[in-house]
Short mmCIF file of C-alpha atoms in Angstrom, two decimals:
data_model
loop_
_atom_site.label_atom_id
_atom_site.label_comp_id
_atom_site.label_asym_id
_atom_site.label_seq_id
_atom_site.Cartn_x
_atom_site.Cartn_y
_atom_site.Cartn_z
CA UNK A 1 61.49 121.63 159.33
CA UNK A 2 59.95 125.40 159.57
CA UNK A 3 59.73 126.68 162.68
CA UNK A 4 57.46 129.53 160.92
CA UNK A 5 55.16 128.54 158.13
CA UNK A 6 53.21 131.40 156.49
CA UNK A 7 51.16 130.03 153.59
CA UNK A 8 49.63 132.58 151.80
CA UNK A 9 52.75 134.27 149.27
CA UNK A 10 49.97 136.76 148.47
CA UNK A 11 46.53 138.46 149.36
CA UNK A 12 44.04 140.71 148.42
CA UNK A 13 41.11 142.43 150.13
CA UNK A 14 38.75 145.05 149.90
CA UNK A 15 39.20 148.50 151.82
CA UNK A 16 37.51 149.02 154.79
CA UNK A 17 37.23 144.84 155.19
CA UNK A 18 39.16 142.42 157.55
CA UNK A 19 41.44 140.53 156.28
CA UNK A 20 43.30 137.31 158.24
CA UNK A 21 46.80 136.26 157.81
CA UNK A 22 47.64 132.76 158.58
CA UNK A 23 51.01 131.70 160.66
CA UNK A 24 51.58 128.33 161.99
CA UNK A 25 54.68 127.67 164.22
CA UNK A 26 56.68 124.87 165.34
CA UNK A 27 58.77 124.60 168.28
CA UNK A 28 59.19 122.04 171.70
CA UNK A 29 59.93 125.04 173.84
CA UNK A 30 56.65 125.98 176.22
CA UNK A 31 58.26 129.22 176.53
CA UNK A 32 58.24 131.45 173.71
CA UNK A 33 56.76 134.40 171.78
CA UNK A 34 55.07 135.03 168.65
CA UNK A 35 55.36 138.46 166.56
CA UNK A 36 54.05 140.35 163.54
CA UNK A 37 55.58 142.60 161.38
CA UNK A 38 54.63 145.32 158.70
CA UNK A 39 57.57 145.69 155.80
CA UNK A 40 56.26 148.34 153.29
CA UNK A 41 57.54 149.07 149.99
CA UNK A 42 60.23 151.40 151.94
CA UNK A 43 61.96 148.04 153.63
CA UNK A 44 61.52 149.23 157.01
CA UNK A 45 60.37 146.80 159.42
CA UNK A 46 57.92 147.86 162.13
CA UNK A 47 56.76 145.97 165.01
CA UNK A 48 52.51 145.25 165.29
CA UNK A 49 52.08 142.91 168.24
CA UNK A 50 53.18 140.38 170.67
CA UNK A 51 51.91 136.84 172.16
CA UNK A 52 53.84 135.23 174.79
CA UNK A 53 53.25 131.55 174.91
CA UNK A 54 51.45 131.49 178.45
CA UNK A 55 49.40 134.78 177.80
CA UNK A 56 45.35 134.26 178.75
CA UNK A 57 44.24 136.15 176.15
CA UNK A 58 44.61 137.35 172.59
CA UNK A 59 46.89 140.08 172.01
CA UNK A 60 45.31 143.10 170.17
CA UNK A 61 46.91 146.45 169.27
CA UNK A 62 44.38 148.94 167.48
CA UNK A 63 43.04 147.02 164.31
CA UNK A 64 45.23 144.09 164.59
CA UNK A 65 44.48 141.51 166.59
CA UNK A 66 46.09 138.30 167.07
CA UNK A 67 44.34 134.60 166.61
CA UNK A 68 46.33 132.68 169.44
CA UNK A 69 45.45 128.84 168.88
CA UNK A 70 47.88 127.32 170.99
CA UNK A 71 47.08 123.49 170.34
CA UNK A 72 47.56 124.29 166.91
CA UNK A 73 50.65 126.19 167.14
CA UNK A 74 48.88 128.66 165.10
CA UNK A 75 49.02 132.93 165.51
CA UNK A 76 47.02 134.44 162.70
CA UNK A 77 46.99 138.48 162.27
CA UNK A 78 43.32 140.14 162.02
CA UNK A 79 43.63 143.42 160.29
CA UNK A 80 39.76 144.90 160.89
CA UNK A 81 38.53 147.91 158.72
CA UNK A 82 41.78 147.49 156.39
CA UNK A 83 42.72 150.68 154.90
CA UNK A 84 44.95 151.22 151.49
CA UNK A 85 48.09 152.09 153.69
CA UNK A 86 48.18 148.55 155.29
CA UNK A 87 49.19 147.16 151.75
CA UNK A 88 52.52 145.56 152.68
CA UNK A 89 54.52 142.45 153.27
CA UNK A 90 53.72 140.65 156.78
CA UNK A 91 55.89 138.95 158.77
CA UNK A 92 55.36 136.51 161.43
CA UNK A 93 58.06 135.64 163.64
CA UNK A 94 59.18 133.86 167.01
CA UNK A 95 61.22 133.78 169.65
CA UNK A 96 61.93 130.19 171.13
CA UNK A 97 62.90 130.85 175.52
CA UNK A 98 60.77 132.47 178.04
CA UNK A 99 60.64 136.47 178.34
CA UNK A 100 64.25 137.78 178.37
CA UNK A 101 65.63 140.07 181.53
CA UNK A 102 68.19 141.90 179.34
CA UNK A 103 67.40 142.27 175.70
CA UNK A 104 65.82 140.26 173.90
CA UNK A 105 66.74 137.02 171.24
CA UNK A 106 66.88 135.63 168.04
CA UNK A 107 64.06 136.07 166.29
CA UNK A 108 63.20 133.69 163.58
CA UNK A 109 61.12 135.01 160.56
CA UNK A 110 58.53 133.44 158.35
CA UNK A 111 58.39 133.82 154.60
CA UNK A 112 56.00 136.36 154.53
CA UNK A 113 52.67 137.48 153.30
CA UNK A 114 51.70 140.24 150.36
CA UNK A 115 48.78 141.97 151.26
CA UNK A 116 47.22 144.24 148.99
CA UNK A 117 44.41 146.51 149.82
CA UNK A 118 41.89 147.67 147.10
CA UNK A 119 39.87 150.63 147.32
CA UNK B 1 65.26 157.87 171.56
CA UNK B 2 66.78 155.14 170.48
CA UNK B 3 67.94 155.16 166.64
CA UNK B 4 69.65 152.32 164.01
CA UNK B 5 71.70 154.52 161.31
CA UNK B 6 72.88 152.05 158.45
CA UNK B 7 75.00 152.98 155.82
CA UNK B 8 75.08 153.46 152.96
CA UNK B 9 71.69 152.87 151.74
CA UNK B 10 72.35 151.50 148.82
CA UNK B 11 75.38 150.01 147.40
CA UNK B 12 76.36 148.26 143.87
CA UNK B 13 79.76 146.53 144.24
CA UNK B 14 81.69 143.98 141.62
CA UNK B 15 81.83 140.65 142.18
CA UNK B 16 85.35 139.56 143.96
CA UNK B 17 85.30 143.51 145.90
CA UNK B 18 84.94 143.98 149.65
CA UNK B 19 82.10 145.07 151.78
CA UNK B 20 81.23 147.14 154.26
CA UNK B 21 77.57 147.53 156.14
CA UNK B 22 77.81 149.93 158.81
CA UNK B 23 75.43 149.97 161.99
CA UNK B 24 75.10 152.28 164.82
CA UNK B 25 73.18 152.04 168.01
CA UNK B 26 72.00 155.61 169.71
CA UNK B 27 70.06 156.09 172.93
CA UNK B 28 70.91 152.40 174.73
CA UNK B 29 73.48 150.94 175.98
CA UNK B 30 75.34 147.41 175.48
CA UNK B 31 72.56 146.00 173.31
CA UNK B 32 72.31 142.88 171.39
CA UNK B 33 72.69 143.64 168.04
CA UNK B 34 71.33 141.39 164.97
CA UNK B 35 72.07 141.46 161.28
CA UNK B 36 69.84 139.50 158.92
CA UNK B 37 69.20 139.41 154.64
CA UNK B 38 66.31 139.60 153.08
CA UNK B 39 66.41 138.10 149.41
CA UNK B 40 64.49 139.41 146.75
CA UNK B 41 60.86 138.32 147.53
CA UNK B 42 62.05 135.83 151.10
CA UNK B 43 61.50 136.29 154.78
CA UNK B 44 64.18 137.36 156.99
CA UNK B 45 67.55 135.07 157.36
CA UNK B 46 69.49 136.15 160.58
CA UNK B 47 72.97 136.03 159.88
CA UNK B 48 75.00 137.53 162.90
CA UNK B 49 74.35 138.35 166.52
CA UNK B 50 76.45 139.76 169.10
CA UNK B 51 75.55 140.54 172.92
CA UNK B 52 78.74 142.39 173.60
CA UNK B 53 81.78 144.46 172.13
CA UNK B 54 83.75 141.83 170.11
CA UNK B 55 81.36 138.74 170.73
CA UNK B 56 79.99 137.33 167.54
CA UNK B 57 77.83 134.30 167.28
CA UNK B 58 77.46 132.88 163.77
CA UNK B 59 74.26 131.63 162.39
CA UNK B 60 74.78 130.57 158.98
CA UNK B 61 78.56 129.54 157.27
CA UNK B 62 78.63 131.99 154.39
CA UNK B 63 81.33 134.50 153.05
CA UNK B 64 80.16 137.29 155.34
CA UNK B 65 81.91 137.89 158.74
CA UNK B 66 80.89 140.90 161.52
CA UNK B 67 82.35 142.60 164.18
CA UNK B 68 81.31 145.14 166.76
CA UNK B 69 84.11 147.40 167.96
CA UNK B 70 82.19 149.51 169.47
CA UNK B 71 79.51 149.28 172.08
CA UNK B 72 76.97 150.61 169.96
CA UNK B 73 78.51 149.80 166.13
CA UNK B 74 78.28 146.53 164.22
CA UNK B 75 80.11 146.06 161.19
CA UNK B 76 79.19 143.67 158.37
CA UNK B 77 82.20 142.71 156.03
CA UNK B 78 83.16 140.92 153.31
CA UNK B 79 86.47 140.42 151.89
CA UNK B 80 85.33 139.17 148.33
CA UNK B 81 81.44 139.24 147.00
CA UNK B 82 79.68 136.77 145.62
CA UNK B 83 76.54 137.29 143.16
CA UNK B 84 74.36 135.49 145.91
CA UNK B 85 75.66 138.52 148.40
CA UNK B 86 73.01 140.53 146.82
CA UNK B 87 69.30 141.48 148.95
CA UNK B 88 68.68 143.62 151.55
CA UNK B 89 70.47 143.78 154.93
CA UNK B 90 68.90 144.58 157.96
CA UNK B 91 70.48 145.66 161.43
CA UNK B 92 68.15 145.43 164.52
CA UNK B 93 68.76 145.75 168.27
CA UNK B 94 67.15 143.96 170.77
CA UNK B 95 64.57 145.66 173.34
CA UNK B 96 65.96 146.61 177.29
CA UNK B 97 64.07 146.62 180.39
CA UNK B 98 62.87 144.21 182.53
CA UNK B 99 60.10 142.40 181.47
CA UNK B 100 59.97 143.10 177.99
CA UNK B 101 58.56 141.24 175.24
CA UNK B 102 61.65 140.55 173.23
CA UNK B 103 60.34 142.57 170.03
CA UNK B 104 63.60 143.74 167.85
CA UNK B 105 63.77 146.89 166.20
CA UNK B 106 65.34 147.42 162.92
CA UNK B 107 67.50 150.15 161.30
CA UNK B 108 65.56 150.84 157.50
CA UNK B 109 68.78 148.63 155.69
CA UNK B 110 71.04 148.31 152.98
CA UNK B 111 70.31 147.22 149.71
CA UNK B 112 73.54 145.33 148.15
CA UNK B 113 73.22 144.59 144.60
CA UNK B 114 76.31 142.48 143.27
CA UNK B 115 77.22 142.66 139.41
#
């Protein structure tokens, strides 16, 4: 089975909307973490934001916020007030174990999500 | 700060030649150390991990091997490439500090592109 589902191969939205990107996870650990990537055209990968499995509230970092629905397994990516440089391919990915002392583990990647942004 | 160099870039090798991916570590010290692919168009497969000089844990069987000599170097290798050797291969280091979240930071890859 998928431990990371992303179902949406490709999106499109308008500049200066938001824009939600769907991620639904599967795992029998209660500790864990969830994470979002931007990959742009370049191939780097750069870190967004982080949910731990027993945070209280969303995560949000600038104009991404995270959609934690726990009882769903689910961690969708809000992107508010999208702008053309966010076109790029999204990642969502997570760690299965509680936070780690030294540094860090495995992290295990969806498919992936297209976004493009249209002015 | 703390920097993932990967060379070369880009590489186009024969089928049946060897490989080389080269990764280096700077500004940390005895990190774990990740190599994944990335086909044309896929998410991210990890395919190596090591959380020490000369310990490598395995993830997938394929005809890829690594090593880490070094502290802060991890080697990908192959002795003979296959066509499905070909995508985009992406070092990454783990995050230190107590406490942190566990995010992984990633060296900006090699693209292998067997003929």
């Amino acid at each position: 089975a998928q431990k990371i589902t992303q179902t949406q191969p490709g999106m499109f939205v308008q500049e200066k909307e938001a824009v939600t990107l769907d991620c639904t996870y599967d795992t029998s650990d209660p500790s864990y973490g969830l994470f979002w990537y931007k990959q742009p055209s370049s191939g780097e990968m750069i870190f967004l934001i982080y949910q731990g499995s027993y945070d209280q509230q969303n995560a949000t970092e600038g104009r991404y916020s995270l959609n934690f629905q726990k009882a769903r397994k689910s961690a969708n990516l809000v992107i508010s007030a999208s702008q053309l440089g966010d076109s790029a391919m999204y990642f969502c990915a997570m760690r299965e174990g509680g936070w780690i002392y030294n540094q860090g583990g495995k992290l295990i990647f969806g498919q992936g999500t297209e976004l493009s942004v249209k002015p | 700060s703390q920097t993932i160099h990967q060379w070369p870039a880009t590489l186009v090798q024969p089928v049946g030649s060897p490989l080389s991916l080269e990764c280096t570590v700077e500004g940390t010290s005895n990190p774990n150390l990740y190599w994944y692919r990335q086909a044309a168009g896929r998410g991210l497969q990890l395919l190596f991990y090591s959380v020490g000089i000369g310990q490598i844990s395995s993830e997938v069987p394929q005809n890829l091997s690594a090593s880490r000599p070094q502290d802060r170097q991890f080697i990908l290798s192959s002795k003979k490439l296959l066509l499905s050797d070909s995508g985009f291969y992406l070092c990454a280091r783990g995050t230190s500090g107590r406490r942190n979240t566990g995010e992984l930071f990633f060296g900006e890859g090699s693209r292998l592109t067997v003929l």
